[in-house]
XYZ file of C-alpha atoms in Angstrom:
633
model
C -68.819 6.372 -18.148
C -66.190 6.214 -15.432
C -62.842 5.405 -16.927
C -62.331 2.631 -14.401
C -65.843 1.048 -14.785
C -69.582 1.741 -14.612
C -71.395 3.123 -11.567
C -75.064 2.115 -11.058
C -77.474 3.012 -8.262
C -79.399 0.184 -6.614
C -82.889 0.394 -5.126
C -81.532 1.535 -1.745
C -79.114 3.938 -3.432
C -76.062 1.872 -2.307
C -73.376 2.325 -4.977
C -71.912 -0.633 -6.723
C -68.521 -0.146 -8.489
C -67.632 -2.424 -11.358
C -64.019 -2.637 -12.711
C -62.957 -3.714 -16.115
C -59.958 -6.050 -16.097
C -56.668 -4.182 -15.800
C -53.547 -6.278 -16.222
C -51.428 -6.213 -13.103
C -54.090 -4.474 -10.990
C -53.793 -5.162 -7.293
C -56.000 -4.839 -4.206
C -59.375 -4.729 -6.024
C -62.244 -3.631 -3.665
C -64.866 -6.275 -2.897
C -68.353 -5.623 -4.471
C -70.946 -4.143 -2.154
C -73.362 -6.995 -2.881
C -76.279 -7.574 -5.253
C -78.730 -4.784 -5.918
C -81.238 -4.422 -3.172
C -79.248 -6.398 -0.645
C -79.427 -5.036 2.846
C -76.334 -3.561 4.341
C -75.227 -5.556 7.361
C -76.062 -3.769 10.567
C -72.399 -3.374 11.537
C -71.151 -2.540 8.068
C -70.810 1.134 8.801
C -70.610 1.044 12.525
C -66.816 0.637 12.459
C -66.371 3.490 9.985
C -65.481 6.977 11.131
C -67.745 9.828 10.148
C -65.173 10.811 7.531
C -65.155 7.279 6.057
C -68.973 7.317 6.008
C -68.956 10.432 3.848
C -70.243 12.872 6.477
C -68.696 15.902 8.009
C -67.769 15.715 11.684
C -70.460 18.198 12.645
C -73.107 15.840 11.225
C -72.267 13.131 13.753
C -74.925 12.788 16.444
C -74.192 10.566 19.429
C -77.868 9.643 19.935
C -78.062 7.831 16.599
C -80.352 10.390 14.883
C -82.071 8.671 11.938
C -81.187 11.592 9.735
C -77.696 10.039 9.418
C -79.063 7.313 7.192
C -80.720 7.581 3.827
C -79.347 9.733 1.040
C -76.649 11.493 3.093
C -75.067 8.274 4.270
C -75.265 6.834 0.761
C -73.394 9.727 -0.747
C -70.586 9.353 1.862
C -70.157 5.697 1.161
C -70.123 6.391 -2.553
C -67.360 8.970 -2.224
C -65.217 6.593 -0.125
C -65.518 3.788 -2.617
C -64.704 6.072 -5.542
C -61.565 7.289 -3.701
C -60.430 3.721 -3.133
C -60.998 2.936 -6.776
C -58.970 5.947 -7.921
C -56.062 4.999 -5.665
C -56.118 1.451 -6.958
C -56.174 2.678 -10.525
C -53.222 4.963 -9.869
C -51.297 2.075 -8.372
C -52.029 0.042 -11.460
C -50.892 2.903 -13.684
C -47.829 3.420 -11.489
C -46.887 -0.209 -11.810
C -47.094 0.069 -15.538
C -45.012 3.255 -15.585
C -42.375 1.664 -13.347
C -42.199 -1.323 -15.658
C -41.714 1.123 -18.532
C -38.922 2.891 -16.627
C -37.060 -0.386 -16.137
C -37.166 -1.667 -19.689
C -33.556 -2.696 -20.434
C -30.743 -2.982 -17.850
C -30.191 0.781 -17.585
C -33.217 2.717 -16.209
C -35.036 5.065 -18.624
C -33.877 8.663 -18.599
C -30.260 7.847 -17.577
C -27.561 9.931 -19.299
C -23.750 9.904 -19.075
C -21.758 12.745 -20.636
C -24.965 13.789 -22.404
C -25.482 10.342 -23.949
C -28.898 8.745 -23.290
C -28.231 5.210 -22.078
C -31.728 4.611 -20.669
C -33.671 1.519 -21.659
C -30.583 -0.198 -23.097
C -28.793 -3.392 -22.183
C -25.362 -2.973 -20.638
C -23.665 -4.020 -23.857
C -25.712 -1.503 -25.869
C -25.005 1.234 -23.319
C -21.275 0.496 -23.427
C -21.273 0.704 -27.230
C -23.091 4.051 -27.155
C -20.716 5.469 -24.546
C -17.642 4.313 -26.433
C -18.978 5.970 -29.558
C -19.248 9.272 -27.682
C -15.737 8.894 -26.268
C -14.372 8.259 -29.766
C -16.093 11.431 -30.924
C -14.334 13.314 -28.123
C -11.022 11.466 -28.592
C -8.939 14.534 -29.437
C -10.244 16.436 -26.411
C -9.786 13.503 -24.050
C -6.208 12.924 -25.282
C -5.182 16.552 -24.796
C -2.571 17.294 -22.087
C -3.953 18.380 -18.725
C -2.370 21.267 -16.854
C -1.693 20.237 -13.271
C -0.664 22.912 -10.794
C 1.260 22.195 -7.617
C 1.848 25.389 -5.693
C 3.452 27.870 -8.078
C 4.686 25.122 -10.408
C 2.791 23.376 -13.179
C 3.257 20.395 -15.450
C 1.485 19.070 -18.529
C 0.193 15.556 -17.949
C -0.734 13.524 -21.006
C -3.664 11.194 -20.214
C -2.003 8.276 -21.988
C 1.128 8.396 -19.825
C -0.880 8.006 -16.596
C -3.665 5.795 -18.022
C -6.247 8.562 -17.443
C -9.498 7.524 -19.142
C -13.199 6.880 -18.735
C -13.757 3.336 -17.502
C -16.649 2.381 -19.774
C -17.587 -0.908 -18.142
C -17.514 0.553 -14.617
C -19.528 3.577 -15.734
C -22.249 1.448 -17.334
C -22.346 -0.765 -14.246
C -22.821 2.322 -12.063
C -25.584 3.622 -14.322
C -27.383 0.266 -14.233
C -27.085 -0.276 -10.482
C -27.972 3.203 -9.201
C -31.695 3.276 -8.325
C -33.611 6.326 -9.591
C -35.997 8.173 -7.291
C -39.766 7.561 -7.724
C -40.129 10.945 -9.426
C -37.250 10.149 -11.817
C -38.858 6.791 -12.587
C -42.107 8.368 -13.708
C -41.290 11.758 -15.125
C -37.658 12.804 -15.003
C -34.160 12.009 -16.151
C -30.911 11.698 -14.262
C -27.244 12.213 -15.095
C -24.673 9.694 -13.857
C -21.036 10.794 -13.514
C -18.543 8.738 -15.508
C -16.108 6.529 -13.603
C -12.580 7.831 -14.224
C -9.534 5.592 -13.998
C -5.909 6.709 -13.461
C -2.686 4.903 -12.581
C -1.755 6.366 -9.186
C 1.865 5.222 -9.270
C 2.571 6.583 -12.748
C 0.832 9.859 -11.927
C 2.939 10.185 -8.783
C 6.098 9.587 -10.831
C 5.125 12.444 -13.169
C 4.144 14.888 -10.404
C 6.854 14.159 -7.862
C 9.720 16.016 -9.645
C 7.525 19.137 -9.762
C 6.431 18.753 -6.153
C 10.016 18.142 -5.022
C 10.885 21.767 -5.715
C 8.377 22.871 -3.079
C 8.010 19.821 -0.853
C 9.853 19.331 2.400
C 11.115 15.872 3.160
C 10.042 14.408 6.454
C 12.765 13.608 8.955
C 12.498 9.880 9.428
C 12.806 8.412 12.909
C 15.590 6.047 13.857
C 17.619 4.685 16.728
C 21.364 4.559 16.149
C 24.154 3.241 18.313
C 27.312 4.997 19.413
C 29.235 1.977 20.544
C 26.551 0.265 22.602
C 24.652 3.423 23.573
C 21.360 3.926 21.706
C 20.677 7.435 20.402
C 17.207 8.605 19.277
C 16.485 10.380 16.016
C 13.047 11.952 16.395
C 10.714 12.358 13.408
C 9.587 15.638 11.920
C 6.682 15.871 9.451
C 7.251 16.986 5.904
C 5.113 18.192 3.054
C 4.580 16.438 -0.221
C 2.123 14.567 -2.370
C -0.405 12.016 -1.244
C -0.662 9.758 -4.334
C -4.273 8.769 -3.601
C -5.303 12.386 -3.044
C -3.551 13.518 -6.227
C -5.298 10.818 -8.262
C -8.726 11.660 -6.823
C -8.295 15.397 -7.523
C -7.355 14.606 -11.115
C -10.329 12.251 -11.545
C -12.734 14.848 -10.158
C -11.469 17.776 -12.235
C -10.320 16.197 -15.501
C -13.495 16.679 -17.518
C -14.225 20.136 -16.090
C -11.934 21.816 -18.626
C -9.826 23.888 -16.227
C -6.360 23.389 -14.649
C -6.179 20.740 -11.965
C -4.815 21.968 -8.649
C -3.119 19.191 -6.678
C -2.407 20.169 -3.085
C 0.718 19.535 -1.058
C -0.229 17.846 2.193
C 1.531 17.353 5.482
C 3.160 13.951 5.638
C 3.523 12.633 9.137
C 5.715 9.602 9.855
C 4.148 6.362 11.000
C 6.375 6.219 14.095
C 6.023 9.046 16.615
C 8.622 10.487 18.968
C 6.881 8.685 21.830
C 7.225 5.402 19.947
C 10.962 6.049 19.489
C 11.366 6.561 23.246
C 9.396 3.399 23.939
C 11.577 1.364 21.551
C 14.721 2.606 23.292
C 13.437 1.551 26.708
C 11.852 -1.727 25.657
C 14.301 -2.923 22.967
C 17.432 -0.921 22.229
C 18.742 -0.641 25.797
C 18.101 -4.240 26.893
C 19.378 -5.531 23.528
C 22.950 -4.450 24.302
C 22.838 -4.928 28.070
C 24.387 -8.424 27.885
C 25.693 -10.959 25.375
C 23.538 -13.664 23.783
C 24.619 -17.306 23.675
C 24.047 -19.361 20.532
C 24.078 -23.126 20.933
C 24.613 -25.579 18.072
C 25.444 -29.210 17.413
C 29.118 -28.288 17.013
C 29.540 -25.899 19.915
C 28.539 -22.499 21.262
C 28.948 -18.977 19.916
C 28.671 -15.804 21.982
C 27.238 -12.674 20.397
C 28.746 -9.699 22.240
C 26.789 -6.426 22.730
C 29.022 -4.676 20.188
C 27.986 -7.125 17.448
C 24.342 -6.801 18.488
C 24.554 -3.004 18.247
C 26.189 -3.267 14.829
C 23.564 -5.586 13.375
C 20.336 -4.367 15.061
C 18.570 -2.112 12.529
C 16.135 0.442 13.939
C 15.634 2.726 10.965
C 12.310 3.771 9.495
C 11.087 2.711 6.090
C 9.792 5.178 3.486
C 6.558 5.597 5.426
C 8.389 6.375 8.632
C 7.639 3.046 10.301
C 10.400 1.450 12.388
C 10.297 -2.314 11.989
C 13.134 -3.739 14.118
C 15.279 -6.352 12.399
C 18.707 -7.913 12.634
C 20.881 -7.613 9.521
C 22.053 -11.153 8.758
C 25.099 -10.061 6.733
C 26.327 -7.727 9.459
C 25.711 -10.405 12.060
C 27.770 -12.924 10.079
C 30.586 -10.410 9.587
C 30.661 -9.649 13.311
C 30.783 -13.357 14.190
C 33.160 -14.457 11.406
C 35.976 -15.590 13.716
C 33.646 -17.506 16.048
C 31.635 -19.110 13.248
C 34.833 -20.349 11.616
C 35.341 -22.604 14.665
C 32.034 -24.455 14.244
C 31.269 -24.236 10.518
C 32.588 -26.721 7.954
C 33.752 -25.020 4.725
C 32.692 -26.421 1.388
C 35.185 -27.713 -1.135
C 34.527 -26.907 -4.773
C 35.013 -29.538 -7.405
C 38.016 -28.748 -9.576
C 39.196 -29.531 -13.050
C 42.848 -29.632 -14.008
C 45.021 -30.925 -16.811
C 46.728 -34.178 -15.900
C 48.919 -35.955 -18.469
C 47.463 -33.794 -21.228
C 43.814 -34.502 -20.353
C 41.177 -32.712 -18.246
C 40.550 -34.448 -14.907
C 37.746 -33.634 -12.457
C 38.214 -33.852 -8.690
C 34.987 -34.066 -6.683
C 34.088 -31.391 -4.157
C 32.572 -31.740 -0.692
C 29.551 -30.326 1.126
C 29.958 -28.101 4.152
C 27.951 -26.840 7.114
C 27.059 -23.206 7.620
C 25.207 -21.334 10.349
C 21.760 -20.287 9.144
C 22.231 -16.617 10.039
C 18.869 -15.627 8.536
C 17.080 -17.880 11.033
C 19.508 -16.850 13.770
C 18.654 -13.179 13.113
C 14.957 -13.848 13.692
C 15.630 -15.880 16.838
C 17.991 -13.232 18.161
C 15.403 -10.483 17.753
C 12.980 -12.394 19.964
C 15.359 -12.507 22.977
C 16.897 -9.031 22.764
C 14.209 -7.386 24.950
C 14.924 -9.878 27.752
C 17.253 -9.309 30.674
C 17.479 -13.065 31.361
C 17.371 -16.318 29.365
C 19.362 -14.758 26.551
C 20.095 -17.987 24.704
C 19.014 -19.123 21.256
C 19.424 -22.281 19.208
C 21.560 -21.964 16.098
C 21.050 -24.298 13.151
C 23.952 -25.534 11.032
C 22.536 -26.185 7.595
C 24.217 -28.250 4.856
C 25.783 -26.204 2.081
C 26.728 -27.469 -1.347
C 29.887 -26.231 -3.056
C 29.475 -23.521 -5.657
C 30.874 -25.880 -8.284
C 30.048 -29.578 -8.348
C 31.620 -32.440 -10.253
C 28.388 -32.936 -12.189
C 28.418 -29.299 -13.256
C 32.030 -29.513 -14.426
C 31.320 -32.673 -16.368
C 28.571 -30.877 -18.267
C 30.717 -27.902 -19.300
C 32.311 -29.666 -22.263
C 35.941 -28.979 -21.319
C 37.548 -31.744 -23.352
C 40.362 -30.379 -25.545
C 42.974 -27.683 -25.938
C 41.487 -24.918 -28.060
C 44.457 -22.541 -28.220
C 47.911 -21.890 -26.772
C 50.269 -18.908 -26.892
C 53.861 -18.435 -25.700
C 56.043 -15.339 -25.212
C 59.755 -15.191 -24.379
C 61.565 -13.285 -21.625
C 65.224 -12.907 -20.690
C 67.142 -12.915 -17.443
C 66.207 -16.361 -16.199
C 63.849 -17.205 -13.374
C 65.925 -15.397 -10.784
C 65.324 -11.971 -12.341
C 62.675 -9.825 -10.547
C 60.761 -9.333 -13.780
C 60.700 -13.080 -14.415
C 59.550 -13.709 -10.843
C 56.631 -11.319 -11.368
C 55.609 -13.145 -14.543
C 55.721 -16.518 -12.790
C 53.750 -15.212 -9.769
C 50.827 -13.864 -11.826
C 50.847 -16.997 -14.025
C 50.466 -19.208 -10.945
C 47.634 -17.013 -9.691
C 45.668 -17.461 -12.926
C 46.453 -21.149 -13.509
C 43.375 -23.382 -13.216
C 40.860 -20.548 -13.462
C 37.448 -21.663 -14.699
C 35.278 -19.218 -16.653
C 31.708 -20.429 -17.042
C 29.591 -19.719 -20.131
C 28.497 -16.083 -20.384
C 30.842 -14.901 -17.613
C 33.451 -12.128 -17.927
C 36.984 -12.665 -16.656
C 38.825 -9.608 -15.336
C 42.561 -9.947 -14.694
C 42.595 -7.067 -12.195
C 39.499 -8.484 -10.549
C 41.054 -11.953 -10.328
C 44.466 -11.025 -8.914
C 43.654 -7.788 -7.109
C 46.398 -5.240 -6.674
C 49.816 -6.626 -7.562
C 51.988 -4.915 -4.960
C 54.912 -5.657 -2.643
C 52.429 -7.038 -0.093
C 51.394 -9.699 -2.616
C 55.032 -10.668 -3.239
C 55.653 -8.705 -6.430
C 59.062 -7.101 -6.979
C 60.407 -3.978 -8.630
C 60.974 -4.235 -12.374
C 60.706 -1.752 -15.269
C 57.229 -0.355 -15.991
C 56.144 2.521 -18.245
C 54.952 5.571 -16.296
C 54.437 8.932 -18.000
C 56.264 7.624 -21.080
C 59.417 6.621 -19.202
C 60.663 3.282 -17.984
C 60.900 3.284 -14.197
C 61.076 0.528 -11.600
C 57.716 -0.440 -10.064
C 56.070 -3.378 -8.311
C 54.819 -5.971 -10.775
C 56.958 -5.031 -13.766
C 56.599 -7.852 -16.315
C 52.891 -8.453 -15.627
C 52.108 -6.868 -19.004
C 54.000 -9.699 -20.729
C 51.758 -12.258 -19.045
C 48.719 -10.120 -19.959
C 49.746 -10.134 -23.619
C 50.215 -13.902 -23.484
C 46.765 -14.405 -21.924
C 45.170 -11.971 -24.400
C 46.556 -13.870 -27.376
C 45.476 -17.246 -25.992
C 41.871 -16.028 -25.642
C 42.157 -14.195 -28.989
C 43.074 -17.393 -30.845
C 40.415 -19.330 -28.903
C 37.837 -17.034 -30.502
C 36.647 -15.605 -27.175
C 35.075 -12.151 -27.019
C 37.417 -9.242 -26.304
C 35.780 -6.979 -23.715
C 38.632 -4.677 -22.670
C 42.313 -4.396 -23.448
C 44.830 -1.720 -24.355
C 48.125 -2.213 -26.203
C 51.348 -0.651 -24.906
C 52.283 2.937 -25.678
C 55.450 1.677 -27.328
C 55.883 -1.445 -29.407
C 58.318 -4.094 -28.182
C 59.360 -6.768 -30.631
C 58.722 -9.548 -28.098
C 54.983 -8.922 -28.673
C 52.932 -9.206 -31.900
C 52.055 -5.699 -33.091
C 48.521 -4.468 -32.338
C 47.262 -7.711 -30.769
C 48.930 -7.303 -27.367
C 47.905 -5.764 -24.050
C 49.331 -3.927 -21.081
C 47.880 -3.753 -17.578
C 48.156 -1.433 -14.594
C 46.089 -1.635 -11.429
C 43.411 -0.336 -11.176
C 42.992 1.806 -14.301
C 44.118 -0.535 -17.097
C 42.552 -3.986 -17.163
C 42.219 -6.959 -19.465
C 38.784 -8.591 -19.739
C 37.274 -11.247 -21.965
C 33.852 -12.902 -22.063
C 33.271 -16.600 -22.477
C 30.781 -16.218 -25.296
C 30.518 -19.969 -25.904
C 28.137 -22.598 -24.494
C 31.113 -24.427 -22.965
C 33.311 -23.877 -19.951
C 36.764 -22.319 -20.381
C 39.749 -23.527 -18.350
C 42.917 -21.407 -18.275
C 46.139 -23.383 -17.966
C 49.488 -21.617 -17.462
C 53.048 -22.922 -17.512
C 56.537 -21.447 -17.683
C 60.193 -22.225 -18.319
C 63.350 -20.326 -17.490
C 62.757 -17.987 -20.434
C 59.107 -18.309 -21.523
C 55.505 -18.252 -20.290
C 52.628 -20.129 -21.946
C 48.855 -19.812 -21.602
C 46.547 -22.520 -22.974
C 42.767 -22.459 -23.247
C 40.836 -25.718 -22.775
C 37.209 -26.042 -23.866
C 35.381 -27.368 -26.958
C 36.464 -26.050 -30.349
C 33.929 -23.984 -32.269
C 36.151 -22.777 -35.127
C 38.541 -24.807 -37.264
C 41.154 -22.073 -37.216
C 41.660 -18.474 -36.132
C 44.461 -16.474 -37.743
C 45.679 -12.877 -38.072
C 46.358 -10.710 -41.093
C 48.288 -7.449 -40.615
C 48.092 -4.388 -42.786
C 51.181 -2.305 -43.598
C 52.568 0.095 -41.046
C 51.816 3.774 -41.718
C 52.407 7.200 -40.212
C 55.838 6.156 -39.010
C 57.460 8.528 -36.500
C 61.082 8.609 -35.325
C 62.201 8.766 -31.707
C 63.563 11.913 -30.114
C 66.780 12.033 -28.128
C 66.167 12.993 -24.495
C 68.821 13.322 -21.784
C 67.920 12.269 -18.272
C 69.723 13.014 -15.051
C 72.291 10.277 -14.448
C 70.857 9.231 -11.091
C 70.021 5.828 -9.561
C 66.951 4.304 -11.186
C 67.459 6.013 -14.554
C 66.802 3.559 -17.394
C 68.305 4.278 -20.796
C 66.599 3.198 -24.049
C 67.648 2.985 -27.668
C 64.405 4.470 -28.996
C 61.693 2.753 -31.035
C 59.819 3.962 -34.097
C 56.154 4.817 -33.754
C 53.516 3.746 -36.279
C 49.858 2.908 -36.911
C 48.829 -0.561 -37.997
C 45.700 -2.680 -38.548
C 45.218 -6.341 -37.710
C 42.293 -8.599 -38.602
C 41.238 -11.624 -36.566
C 39.892 -14.145 -39.099
C 37.478 -16.932 -38.061
C 37.285 -20.079 -40.237
C 34.829 -22.938 -39.966
C 34.301 -25.897 -42.275
C 37.154 -24.580 -44.371
C 35.505 -21.188 -44.968
C 36.019 -17.732 -43.531
C 32.890 -16.955 -41.503
C 33.843 -13.525 -40.138
C 36.719 -11.179 -39.405
C 37.326 -8.615 -36.661
C 39.488 -5.495 -37.082
C 41.922 -4.124 -34.495
C 43.845 -0.858 -34.980
C 46.464 0.787 -32.788
C 48.867 3.719 -32.993
C 52.206 3.333 -31.200
C 54.134 6.375 -30.079
C 57.814 6.642 -30.843
C 59.710 5.713 -27.683
C 62.367 8.389 -27.084
C 66.035 7.569 -27.097
C 66.656 8.184 -23.414
C 70.259 8.866 -22.413
C 71.166 8.898 -18.718
C 73.727 11.734 -18.926
C 74.013 15.482 -18.812
C 73.032 17.026 -22.110
C 76.105 18.286 -23.997
C 76.346 22.059 -24.171
């Protein structure tokens, strides 16, 4: 019995092959015909001697009758049997292929030694994750990365180094096995490794920096209006993509990873620098550019062009020409002032004991960002160097609507200190000048007010006069003497308004015109007074003065019913020393003041209850008893 069917001989010895049904079989041979049927005359005429079952030497061109009969029958029988075997193998092959492709992952597929073949993708992912969990300690271990003669330990977690399970399973499912692997073999698929290139570069760069050589970036600078080239030079360093790929390839091999330093060429060549000089830098400063607008013309001179044209490379060494809008505006400030309309901020002031808002006004300002782009387009030209400037509307920084929503409706606190000498005294004049400078200042919610930042340096140029100040423990005449009294007044007004103290420092010596501990000195630029508006409402500072006093009031919305101060007893009292000073012009004598340490508590009350308290402590030095005379022998 033939495994593929039964073979029977007919009367003329012509074989007939019968096939049992095989599911999926293809290309079945047609039957030779019923037993005893004559073979058509041309049935074998088109067959070669080999197909007819005879050896080439048996072929006779004269049609010898010995070619028929039993010999010819055997040849035809062999040919038909061969066809049947091939067909059967194809049927078997189809079945084996179907077996190989059961599931989404082909049979015989392994990853990291785990057999994923014949599984769905979800099943394969679960199996792979299970293996990774088994190897968790190994996979989490630090990896030694060598860069030249330096090395660093890289923890997989810090650079997101891991096996990408989903991508690995997808690769295993989509990679087609060879025909041999389908039928008989197995295949191993490499896992897909993920790593965060940027984070890896951050870890490796400090190590590489010790051996790397920074590239010299190209640029074109201007000396006056003469362009000067800076030619690039390549450096050595890390290529983040290369570093990541080396780590991915070597991570699971179990040996140190060697990351190479590579040559880093700049994106702009020396030839490109020369071309930019000829085609852009030189013509850019060859003549001025005219800017037209609805309110007049502005001329941009070559010097301003040279100062605002930026021809420096980025981190990759690429020069992207641009015009710096801020530098352009600074260079054209005087000309723009003639055609621009300044904005007017809305203001709030105290009129007849009530806050009053005055509306602001919009302005017009040259759109220098757009002008910068337009300017860049005409700089390479030798003619038609004219661009259109656009004056855009600009709103004031502070509007009436904004002020109305700040909740400035009542006086929250007020504090007054006394001074002597009348308004004609230099010290009094200094107090009045700084008070006027601060009057009407608005501090928005969350903002910090700095007295030094608000007034700037208080010097002779700003109109301040000589009056006593403390320098190196002695009273000497200096510009702005008396400003500390205003600072103490302002500090106490914000203190009793419940505003947050950010920075202040009491005097070295205590003067009885100030409350002990809760007072502040100031000296530009090292000693400053700062407070933060830590309320949801705006804060308006109002100042006023008389011939012998200065007052600071804070207007806002009250948060606390009352803020008061409790002082502790003075301790560690020290007595002043007697010190003789040379009796020369400018020497200031003093009577001496005791030194001491004292605490003060700021107490916050709301709804009749104390809600919190804040402690302040300061130690005053004893002010010496200075005598402007020769010391007695």
